[in-house]
Short mmCIF file of C-alpha atoms in Angstrom, two decimals:
data_model
loop_
_atom_site.label_atom_id
_atom_site.label_comp_id
_atom_site.label_asym_id
_atom_site.label_seq_id
_atom_site.Cartn_x
_atom_site.Cartn_y
_atom_site.Cartn_z
CA MET A 1 -14.47 -27.31 -50.16
CA SER A 2 -12.97 -29.13 -47.17
CA GLY A 3 -15.06 -30.85 -44.51
CA SER A 4 -16.91 -28.97 -41.81
CA ALA A 5 -14.97 -27.43 -38.97
CA PHE A 6 -17.61 -29.00 -36.73
CA SER A 7 -17.30 -32.61 -37.88
CA HIS A 8 -16.04 -33.57 -34.43
CA VAL A 9 -19.35 -32.59 -32.78
CA SER A 10 -21.26 -35.58 -31.44
CA VAL A 11 -24.98 -36.06 -30.86
CA THR A 12 -26.06 -35.59 -27.24
CA PRO A 13 -28.19 -38.26 -25.57
CA PRO A 14 -31.91 -37.47 -25.80
CA ILE A 15 -33.70 -36.00 -22.79
CA ALA A 16 -35.74 -38.97 -21.62
CA ALA A 17 -39.10 -37.34 -20.83
CA PHE A 18 -39.23 -35.38 -24.08
CA HIS A 19 -37.91 -38.30 -26.14
CA LEU A 20 -40.58 -40.63 -24.77
CA THR A 21 -43.29 -38.04 -25.40
CA GLU A 22 -42.23 -37.76 -29.05
CA LYS A 23 -42.41 -41.56 -29.36
CA TYR A 24 -45.84 -41.49 -27.71
CA LYS A 25 -47.13 -38.97 -30.24
CA VAL A 26 -46.37 -41.22 -33.21
CA ASP A 27 -47.53 -44.43 -31.49
CA LYS A 28 -50.71 -45.69 -33.23
CA PHE A 29 -51.73 -48.03 -30.40
CA PRO A 30 -55.27 -47.00 -29.36
CA LYS A 31 -54.79 -47.58 -25.61
CA LYS A 32 -51.41 -45.88 -25.26
CA VAL A 33 -50.81 -43.88 -22.08
CA ASN A 34 -48.28 -41.08 -21.49
CA LEU A 35 -47.11 -40.92 -17.87
CA THR A 36 -43.88 -39.04 -18.59
CA ILE A 37 -44.75 -35.43 -19.27
CA GLY A 38 -44.61 -32.90 -16.45
CA ALA A 39 -47.74 -31.05 -17.50
CA TYR A 40 -51.27 -31.10 -16.14
CA ARG A 41 -53.99 -33.00 -18.01
CA ASP A 42 -57.72 -33.07 -17.33
CA ASP A 43 -59.79 -36.23 -17.02
CA GLN A 44 -60.08 -36.35 -20.81
CA GLY A 45 -56.30 -36.47 -21.07
CA LEU A 46 -56.17 -32.97 -22.55
CA PRO A 47 -54.20 -29.84 -21.63
CA TRP A 48 -56.24 -27.49 -19.45
CA VAL A 49 -56.12 -23.75 -19.93
CA LEU A 50 -57.11 -22.32 -16.57
CA PRO A 51 -60.44 -20.45 -16.78
CA VAL A 52 -58.89 -17.43 -15.07
CA VAL A 53 -56.13 -17.39 -17.70
CA ARG A 54 -58.71 -17.38 -20.50
CA THR A 55 -60.54 -14.51 -18.81
CA VAL A 56 -57.40 -12.42 -18.37
CA GLU A 57 -56.17 -13.13 -21.90
CA ALA A 58 -59.49 -11.99 -23.33
CA GLN A 59 -59.28 -8.81 -21.29
CA MET A 60 -55.73 -8.19 -22.47
CA ALA A 61 -56.68 -8.77 -26.11
CA ASN A 62 -59.31 -6.04 -25.86
CA ASP A 63 -57.17 -3.53 -23.97
CA PRO A 64 -56.06 -0.84 -26.46
CA THR A 65 -53.49 0.54 -24.00
CA LEU A 66 -51.32 -2.59 -24.16
CA ASN A 67 -48.46 -2.80 -26.64
CA HIS A 68 -45.42 -4.92 -27.45
CA GLU A 69 -42.70 -2.63 -26.18
CA TYR A 70 -39.71 -3.98 -24.27
CA LEU A 71 -40.15 -4.53 -20.57
CA PRO A 72 -37.76 -2.93 -18.07
CA LEU A 73 -34.56 -4.95 -17.78
CA ASP A 74 -35.59 -6.38 -14.41
CA GLY A 75 -39.01 -7.33 -15.76
CA LEU A 76 -42.62 -6.34 -15.34
CA LYS A 77 -42.79 -4.73 -11.90
CA ALA A 78 -46.40 -5.75 -11.24
CA PHE A 79 -45.33 -9.35 -11.93
CA THR A 80 -42.19 -9.43 -9.79
CA GLU A 81 -43.91 -7.69 -6.87
CA GLY A 82 -46.94 -9.99 -7.08
CA SER A 83 -44.65 -13.03 -7.27
CA VAL A 84 -42.76 -11.98 -4.16
CA ARG A 85 -46.00 -11.47 -2.20
CA LEU A 86 -47.22 -14.89 -3.30
CA LEU A 87 -44.00 -16.55 -2.15
CA LEU A 88 -43.28 -14.67 1.08
CA GLY A 89 -46.80 -13.68 2.14
CA GLN A 90 -48.53 -10.32 2.01
CA ASP A 91 -47.29 -9.27 5.45
CA SER A 92 -43.69 -10.47 5.21
CA PRO A 93 -41.34 -8.17 7.16
CA ALA A 94 -38.73 -8.74 4.45
CA ILE A 95 -41.01 -6.90 2.01
CA THR A 96 -41.91 -4.04 4.33
CA GLN A 97 -38.24 -3.62 5.28
CA ASN A 98 -37.21 -3.45 1.58
CA ARG A 99 -34.90 -6.43 1.91
CA VAL A 100 -36.16 -8.23 -1.21
CA CYS A 101 -34.70 -8.12 -4.68
CA ALA A 102 -36.77 -9.63 -7.50
CA VAL A 103 -35.91 -9.98 -11.17
CA GLN A 104 -38.06 -11.57 -13.87
CA ALA A 105 -36.52 -14.57 -15.61
CA VAL A 106 -37.26 -16.94 -18.46
CA SER A 107 -39.30 -19.38 -16.36
CA GLY A 108 -38.01 -21.25 -13.33
CA THR A 109 -35.10 -22.67 -15.30
CA GLY A 110 -33.93 -19.18 -16.19
CA ALA A 111 -34.35 -18.06 -12.58
CA ILE A 112 -32.15 -20.91 -11.37
CA ARG A 113 -29.54 -20.09 -13.99
CA LEU A 114 -29.67 -16.38 -13.16
CA GLY A 115 -29.28 -17.04 -9.44
CA PHE A 116 -26.36 -19.39 -9.83
CA ASP A 117 -24.62 -17.20 -12.39
CA PHE A 118 -24.74 -14.51 -9.69
CA LEU A 119 -23.58 -16.81 -6.89
CA PHE A 120 -20.74 -18.23 -8.96
CA LYS A 121 -19.49 -14.72 -9.63
CA PHE A 122 -19.96 -13.17 -6.20
CA TYR A 123 -20.19 -15.91 -3.54
CA PRO A 124 -16.85 -17.45 -2.50
CA VAL A 125 -18.00 -21.00 -1.71
CA LYS A 126 -18.23 -23.03 -4.92
CA THR A 127 -19.81 -26.19 -3.48
CA VAL A 128 -23.46 -26.86 -4.33
CA TYR A 129 -25.60 -29.68 -2.94
CA ILE A 130 -28.50 -31.22 -4.84
CA SER A 131 -30.84 -33.93 -3.63
CA CYS A 132 -30.41 -37.51 -4.86
CA PRO A 133 -32.47 -37.81 -6.95
CA THR A 134 -33.44 -34.37 -8.21
CA TRP A 135 -34.84 -32.64 -11.29
CA GLY A 136 -32.53 -33.65 -14.13
CA ASN A 137 -31.76 -30.09 -15.17
CA HIS A 138 -30.27 -28.96 -11.85
CA SER A 139 -26.92 -30.60 -12.53
CA GLY A 140 -26.88 -29.43 -16.13
CA ILE A 141 -27.48 -25.81 -15.14
CA LEU A 142 -24.79 -25.89 -12.47
CA LYS A 143 -22.23 -27.39 -14.86
CA ALA A 144 -23.11 -24.83 -17.53
CA VAL A 145 -22.54 -22.04 -14.99
CA GLY A 146 -19.10 -23.44 -14.23
CA TYR A 147 -19.52 -25.35 -10.97
CA THR A 148 -17.34 -28.43 -10.65
CA ASP A 149 -17.97 -29.29 -6.99
CA ILE A 150 -21.57 -30.52 -7.24
CA ARG A 151 -22.46 -32.95 -4.47
CA GLU A 152 -25.55 -34.96 -3.62
CA TYR A 153 -27.37 -35.35 -0.35
CA SER A 154 -29.42 -38.49 0.24
CA TYR A 155 -33.12 -37.93 -0.20
CA TYR A 156 -34.97 -41.08 -1.27
CA ASN A 157 -35.30 -44.22 0.83
CA LYS A 158 -35.73 -47.17 -1.53
CA GLN A 159 -37.09 -49.41 1.21
CA THR A 160 -39.87 -47.09 2.40
CA ARG A 161 -40.13 -45.20 -0.90
CA GLY A 162 -40.30 -42.09 1.23
CA LEU A 163 -37.91 -39.39 2.40
CA ASP A 164 -34.50 -40.50 3.68
CA PHE A 165 -34.44 -37.82 6.34
CA GLU A 166 -31.56 -39.34 8.30
CA GLY A 167 -29.50 -39.55 5.12
CA THR A 168 -30.29 -35.93 4.27
CA MET A 169 -29.14 -34.74 7.68
CA GLU A 170 -26.03 -36.91 7.67
CA ASP A 171 -24.87 -35.66 4.28
CA LEU A 172 -25.58 -31.99 4.98
CA ARG A 173 -23.81 -32.29 8.33
CA LYS A 174 -20.64 -33.28 6.43
CA ALA A 175 -20.95 -30.43 3.94
CA PRO A 176 -18.32 -27.68 3.81
CA GLU A 177 -19.40 -24.61 5.74
CA GLY A 178 -21.17 -22.08 3.54
CA SER A 179 -22.24 -24.57 0.86
CA VAL A 180 -25.23 -23.68 -1.29
CA VAL A 181 -28.08 -26.19 -1.04
CA ILE A 182 -30.86 -26.55 -3.61
CA LEU A 183 -34.11 -27.31 -1.79
CA HIS A 184 -37.45 -28.16 -3.36
CA THR A 185 -40.06 -25.88 -1.80
CA CYS A 186 -42.87 -28.42 -2.23
CA ALA A 187 -43.85 -31.45 -4.32
CA HIS A 188 -40.28 -32.73 -4.69
CA ASN A 189 -39.41 -33.67 -8.26
CA PRO A 190 -39.12 -36.57 -8.92
CA THR A 191 -39.99 -38.37 -5.67
CA GLY A 192 -43.08 -36.48 -4.47
CA ASN A 193 -41.70 -36.73 -0.92
CA ASP A 194 -41.59 -33.54 1.14
CA PRO A 195 -40.19 -33.10 4.67
CA THR A 196 -42.66 -32.52 7.46
CA LYS A 197 -42.60 -29.15 9.21
CA ASP A 198 -40.59 -30.66 12.06
CA GLU A 199 -38.09 -32.13 9.58
CA TRP A 200 -37.85 -28.82 7.75
CA LYS A 201 -37.03 -27.12 11.06
CA GLN A 202 -34.24 -29.61 11.72
CA ILE A 203 -32.83 -29.07 8.23
CA LEU A 204 -33.04 -25.32 8.84
CA GLU A 205 -31.18 -25.52 12.15
CA LEU A 206 -28.44 -27.64 10.62
CA MET A 207 -28.05 -25.25 7.69
CA LYS A 208 -27.92 -22.31 10.09
CA GLU A 209 -25.20 -24.04 12.10
CA ARG A 210 -23.23 -24.76 8.91
CA ARG A 211 -23.86 -21.23 7.53
CA MET A 212 -25.32 -22.66 4.33
CA VAL A 213 -27.17 -20.72 1.66
CA PRO A 214 -30.63 -22.09 0.78
CA PHE A 215 -31.64 -21.92 -2.87
CA PHE A 216 -35.30 -22.89 -3.22
CA ASP A 217 -36.65 -24.30 -6.47
CA THR A 218 -40.31 -23.27 -6.31
CA ALA A 219 -42.01 -24.90 -9.27
CA TYR A 220 -45.30 -25.99 -7.72
CA GLN A 221 -46.56 -23.38 -5.25
CA GLY A 222 -50.34 -23.82 -4.97
CA PHE A 223 -50.21 -26.75 -7.37
CA ALA A 224 -49.10 -29.23 -4.71
CA THR A 225 -51.78 -28.89 -2.02
CA GLY A 226 -54.06 -26.31 -3.62
CA ASP A 227 -53.00 -23.83 -0.92
CA PRO A 228 -50.17 -21.43 -1.90
CA ASP A 229 -49.61 -20.42 1.72
CA ALA A 230 -49.11 -24.02 2.83
CA ASP A 231 -46.87 -24.78 -0.12
CA GLY A 232 -44.76 -21.68 0.49
CA TRP A 233 -44.25 -22.37 4.19
CA PRO A 234 -40.65 -23.70 3.97
CA VAL A 235 -39.38 -20.54 2.24
CA ARG A 236 -41.23 -18.32 4.69
CA GLU A 237 -39.82 -20.22 7.65
CA PHE A 238 -36.23 -19.84 6.44
CA VAL A 239 -36.86 -16.12 5.95
CA ARG A 240 -38.39 -15.86 9.44
CA GLN A 241 -35.27 -17.50 10.87
CA GLY A 242 -33.01 -14.86 9.35
CA PHE A 243 -31.54 -16.64 6.33
CA GLU A 244 -30.56 -14.88 3.16
CA VAL A 245 -32.61 -16.84 0.68
CA PHE A 246 -32.58 -17.34 -3.08
CA ALA A 247 -35.80 -18.70 -4.60
CA ALA A 248 -36.55 -19.47 -8.24
CA GLN A 249 -40.26 -19.28 -9.01
CA SER A 250 -41.94 -20.92 -11.99
CA PHE A 251 -45.51 -20.31 -13.15
CA SER A 252 -45.58 -23.12 -15.69
CA LYS A 253 -47.50 -25.59 -13.53
CA ASN A 254 -49.62 -23.44 -11.23
CA PHE A 255 -50.85 -21.22 -14.08
CA GLY A 256 -50.58 -23.77 -16.89
CA LEU A 257 -48.32 -21.34 -18.79
CA TYR A 258 -45.78 -23.94 -19.88
CA ASN A 259 -44.65 -22.34 -23.14
CA GLU A 260 -44.86 -18.74 -21.94
CA ARG A 261 -41.71 -19.16 -19.80
CA VAL A 262 -42.81 -17.12 -16.81
CA GLY A 263 -40.32 -17.02 -13.95
CA ASN A 264 -39.02 -14.87 -11.13
CA LEU A 265 -35.87 -14.86 -9.03
CA CYS A 266 -36.57 -13.70 -5.49
CA CYS A 267 -33.63 -12.83 -3.25
CA VAL A 268 -34.28 -12.11 0.42
CA LEU A 269 -31.31 -10.28 1.93
CA SER A 270 -30.20 -9.34 5.42
CA SER A 271 -29.94 -5.64 4.62
CA SER A 272 -31.78 -3.23 2.34
CA GLU A 273 -28.43 -1.64 1.48
CA VAL A 274 -27.37 -4.58 -0.72
CA VAL A 275 -30.64 -4.83 -2.66
CA GLU A 276 -29.79 -2.31 -5.38
CA PRO A 277 -26.23 -3.53 -6.03
CA ILE A 278 -27.51 -7.10 -6.35
CA ARG A 279 -30.42 -6.06 -8.55
CA THR A 280 -28.10 -4.28 -10.96
CA GLN A 281 -25.77 -7.27 -11.13
CA LEU A 282 -28.68 -9.62 -11.82
CA VAL A 283 -29.92 -7.27 -14.53
CA ALA A 284 -26.45 -7.26 -16.10
CA ILE A 285 -26.39 -11.07 -16.14
CA GLY A 286 -29.88 -11.20 -17.62
CA ARG A 287 -28.96 -8.61 -20.23
CA ALA A 288 -26.14 -10.84 -21.46
CA THR A 289 -28.29 -13.96 -21.33
CA TRP A 290 -31.78 -13.18 -22.67
CA SER A 291 -31.62 -9.37 -22.74
CA ASN A 292 -35.34 -8.86 -22.14
CA CYS A 293 -38.02 -11.16 -20.77
CA PRO A 294 -41.33 -11.97 -22.52
CA ASN A 295 -44.36 -9.99 -21.46
CA HIS A 296 -47.48 -12.01 -22.24
CA GLY A 297 -47.38 -14.70 -19.56
CA ALA A 298 -45.98 -12.35 -16.94
CA ARG A 299 -48.85 -9.94 -17.51
CA ILE A 300 -51.37 -12.77 -17.12
CA VAL A 301 -49.83 -13.73 -13.77
CA ALA A 302 -49.52 -10.12 -12.63
CA THR A 303 -53.12 -9.29 -13.52
CA THR A 304 -54.34 -12.39 -11.69
CA LEU A 305 -52.26 -11.96 -8.54
CA ASN A 306 -53.07 -8.26 -8.20
CA ASN A 307 -56.84 -8.49 -8.74
CA PRO A 308 -58.74 -9.95 -5.74
CA SER A 309 -61.49 -11.45 -7.90
CA TYR A 310 -59.10 -13.07 -10.36
CA TYR A 311 -56.86 -14.23 -7.53
CA GLN A 312 -59.78 -16.01 -5.85
CA GLU A 313 -60.64 -17.69 -9.14
CA TRP A 314 -57.02 -18.78 -9.53
CA LEU A 315 -57.08 -20.31 -6.05
CA GLU A 316 -60.11 -22.31 -7.11
CA ASN A 317 -58.37 -23.39 -10.32
CA VAL A 318 -55.19 -24.60 -8.59
CA ALA A 319 -57.27 -26.35 -5.92
CA ALA A 320 -59.16 -28.18 -8.69
CA MET A 321 -55.87 -29.38 -10.21
CA ALA A 322 -54.49 -30.46 -6.84
CA ASP A 323 -57.74 -32.28 -6.03
CA ARG A 324 -57.68 -34.22 -9.29
CA MET A 325 -54.09 -35.31 -8.74
CA ARG A 326 -54.98 -36.38 -5.21
CA LEU A 327 -57.98 -38.34 -6.53
CA MET A 328 -55.83 -40.13 -9.11
CA ARG A 329 -53.41 -41.18 -6.35
CA GLU A 330 -56.27 -42.51 -4.26
CA GLU A 331 -57.81 -44.41 -7.16
CA LEU A 332 -54.47 -45.85 -8.25
CA TYR A 333 -53.80 -47.08 -4.72
CA LYS A 334 -57.32 -48.47 -4.31
CA LEU A 335 -57.22 -50.41 -7.58
CA LEU A 336 -53.73 -51.81 -6.99
CA LYS A 337 -54.79 -53.06 -3.56
CA ALA A 338 -58.02 -54.50 -4.92
CA ARG A 339 -56.08 -56.26 -7.68
CA GLY A 340 -53.76 -57.78 -5.10
CA THR A 341 -50.68 -56.35 -6.77
CA PRO A 342 -47.56 -57.49 -4.87
CA GLY A 343 -45.84 -54.92 -2.72
CA SER A 344 -46.81 -51.99 -0.56
CA TRP A 345 -48.39 -49.04 -2.37
CA GLU A 346 -49.02 -46.67 0.54
CA HIS A 347 -46.24 -44.43 -0.75
CA VAL A 348 -48.46 -43.46 -3.68
CA LEU A 349 -50.81 -41.83 -1.17
CA LYS A 350 -48.10 -40.31 1.01
CA GLN A 351 -46.27 -38.61 -1.84
CA ILE A 352 -47.60 -35.29 -3.11
CA GLY A 353 -47.84 -33.28 -6.28
CA MET A 354 -47.53 -34.12 -9.94
CA PHE A 355 -45.09 -37.01 -9.72
CA ALA A 356 -45.24 -40.40 -8.06
CA TYR A 357 -42.06 -42.37 -7.52
CA THR A 358 -43.71 -45.75 -7.90
CA GLY A 359 -40.79 -48.01 -7.07
CA LEU A 360 -41.18 -49.78 -10.41
CA THR A 361 -37.85 -51.07 -11.69
CA ALA A 362 -36.27 -50.24 -15.05
CA THR A 363 -37.16 -53.76 -16.23
CA GLN A 364 -40.78 -53.31 -15.23
CA ALA A 365 -40.92 -49.87 -16.85
CA GLU A 366 -39.52 -51.26 -20.10
CA TYR A 367 -42.08 -54.07 -20.02
CA LEU A 368 -44.92 -51.57 -19.56
CA LEU A 369 -43.66 -49.65 -22.57
CA SER A 370 -43.05 -52.60 -24.88
CA GLN A 371 -46.12 -54.64 -23.99
CA TYR A 372 -48.72 -52.05 -23.01
CA HIS A 373 -47.53 -48.83 -24.67
CA ILE A 374 -47.44 -47.12 -21.28
CA TYR A 375 -44.73 -44.47 -21.36
CA LEU A 376 -42.84 -43.74 -18.14
CA LEU A 377 -39.26 -43.07 -17.08
CA LYS A 378 -36.97 -45.98 -16.24
CA SER A 379 -36.71 -44.62 -12.71
CA GLY A 380 -40.36 -45.57 -12.20
CA ARG A 381 -41.45 -41.93 -11.95
CA ILE A 382 -44.90 -41.30 -13.34
CA SER A 383 -46.95 -38.15 -13.78
CA VAL A 384 -50.25 -38.78 -12.02
CA CYS A 385 -51.76 -36.17 -14.35
CA GLY A 386 -51.47 -38.75 -17.11
CA LEU A 387 -53.97 -40.95 -15.28
CA ASN A 388 -57.69 -40.53 -15.78
CA SER A 389 -60.96 -42.39 -15.30
CA LYS A 390 -60.63 -43.98 -18.74
CA ASN A 391 -57.15 -45.45 -18.45
CA LEU A 392 -56.70 -46.19 -14.73
CA GLU A 393 -57.83 -49.80 -14.82
CA TYR A 394 -55.72 -50.48 -17.91
CA VAL A 395 -52.65 -49.00 -16.18
CA VAL A 396 -53.30 -50.96 -12.97
CA ASP A 397 -53.69 -54.25 -14.87
CA ALA A 398 -50.45 -53.52 -16.70
CA ILE A 399 -48.55 -52.67 -13.49
CA HIS A 400 -49.89 -55.84 -11.86
CA ASP A 401 -48.67 -57.90 -14.80
CA ALA A 402 -45.24 -56.23 -14.81
CA VAL A 403 -44.70 -56.57 -11.05
CA THR A 404 -45.88 -60.18 -11.06
CA LYS A 405 -43.79 -61.19 -14.07
CA TYR A 406 -40.68 -59.31 -13.00
CA PRO A 407 -40.48 -59.21 -9.19
CA GLU A 408 -38.27 -56.43 -7.85
CA ASN A 409 -35.67 -58.78 -6.40
CA SER A 410 -35.21 -60.48 -9.76
CA ALA A 411 -34.89 -57.28 -11.80
#
């Protein structure tokens, strides 16, 4: 038999965060630390199943009326409706005026893909802006959809290690009219830098002037500050100002349902008349992509969001996660300052959410990995969830050594 017809296929480069996590798992070093993975860990370094999730799952397991039938093609209605209320607010006029279309998706990634498949097919402007830097999968999704005009807007200021607001405005001001812009609703990945309300309003006014379409990636609502209303404010403000808005919602982080792939695409439209045509087109795209969404995680979220008692418990759970991440930032900063580690570390406190863009260089990151078995991305991004009371001092001593041995200007 002749050789394979696929002998020309090459191996793709590994995805850094997942590749490092696999290396971490087989590392026998007793003091190893994983700061790569984008998943919450408790102070013991273990995954945390939210108490409210355990309660709801137990209830579901004992409910004889539940079955494993297919969901409707646009998803579990109690889930999509609850998701929309969470994002837009209970009293959103867009909801009461029937101007919202919502379709369940295979997590936030699937919601982004679904939304851009729709936009690529039906929206004439084929230019999409993503922040620099951004979540690594944004570009991959856009290319897979078929976009070729993918541009970046400045976002990170290397000097201040904060938001490059002037750069953001300058780049968006030059954008072609009608461009689609991916915005991070809260807890920007990977930098942890969010615009202030005043900065958001300026971005909004510029996008209104340029007739741009906002596409919000909402991966951390409630998980960032512990307050879903505060975290959802940017989306709500764009809706209040009359934008047609696309928003991909993920429930991986804020419910800890990473492998259940629970997502929702929320589209806020200017007229109720276009809701049904758009819903049917989204359903058709989903039908050809995943056909039917999984039920288990969506039912957990729906049951929680639609039950006042469970919802209150969930608020307490997400607040606990946000508080622990905030505490780890404070302790990391305090110990670095006490150690006299060169450089300014205030950015660790000012950033928000799961990730901290430390400013560590690729050389320093490689040194931390090779000498201390501390796993982090070469960009210097760390997951603060990987820090805990048992490894903080070890990590700080290692960072101090790396920064002292390899100063930034010599890297």
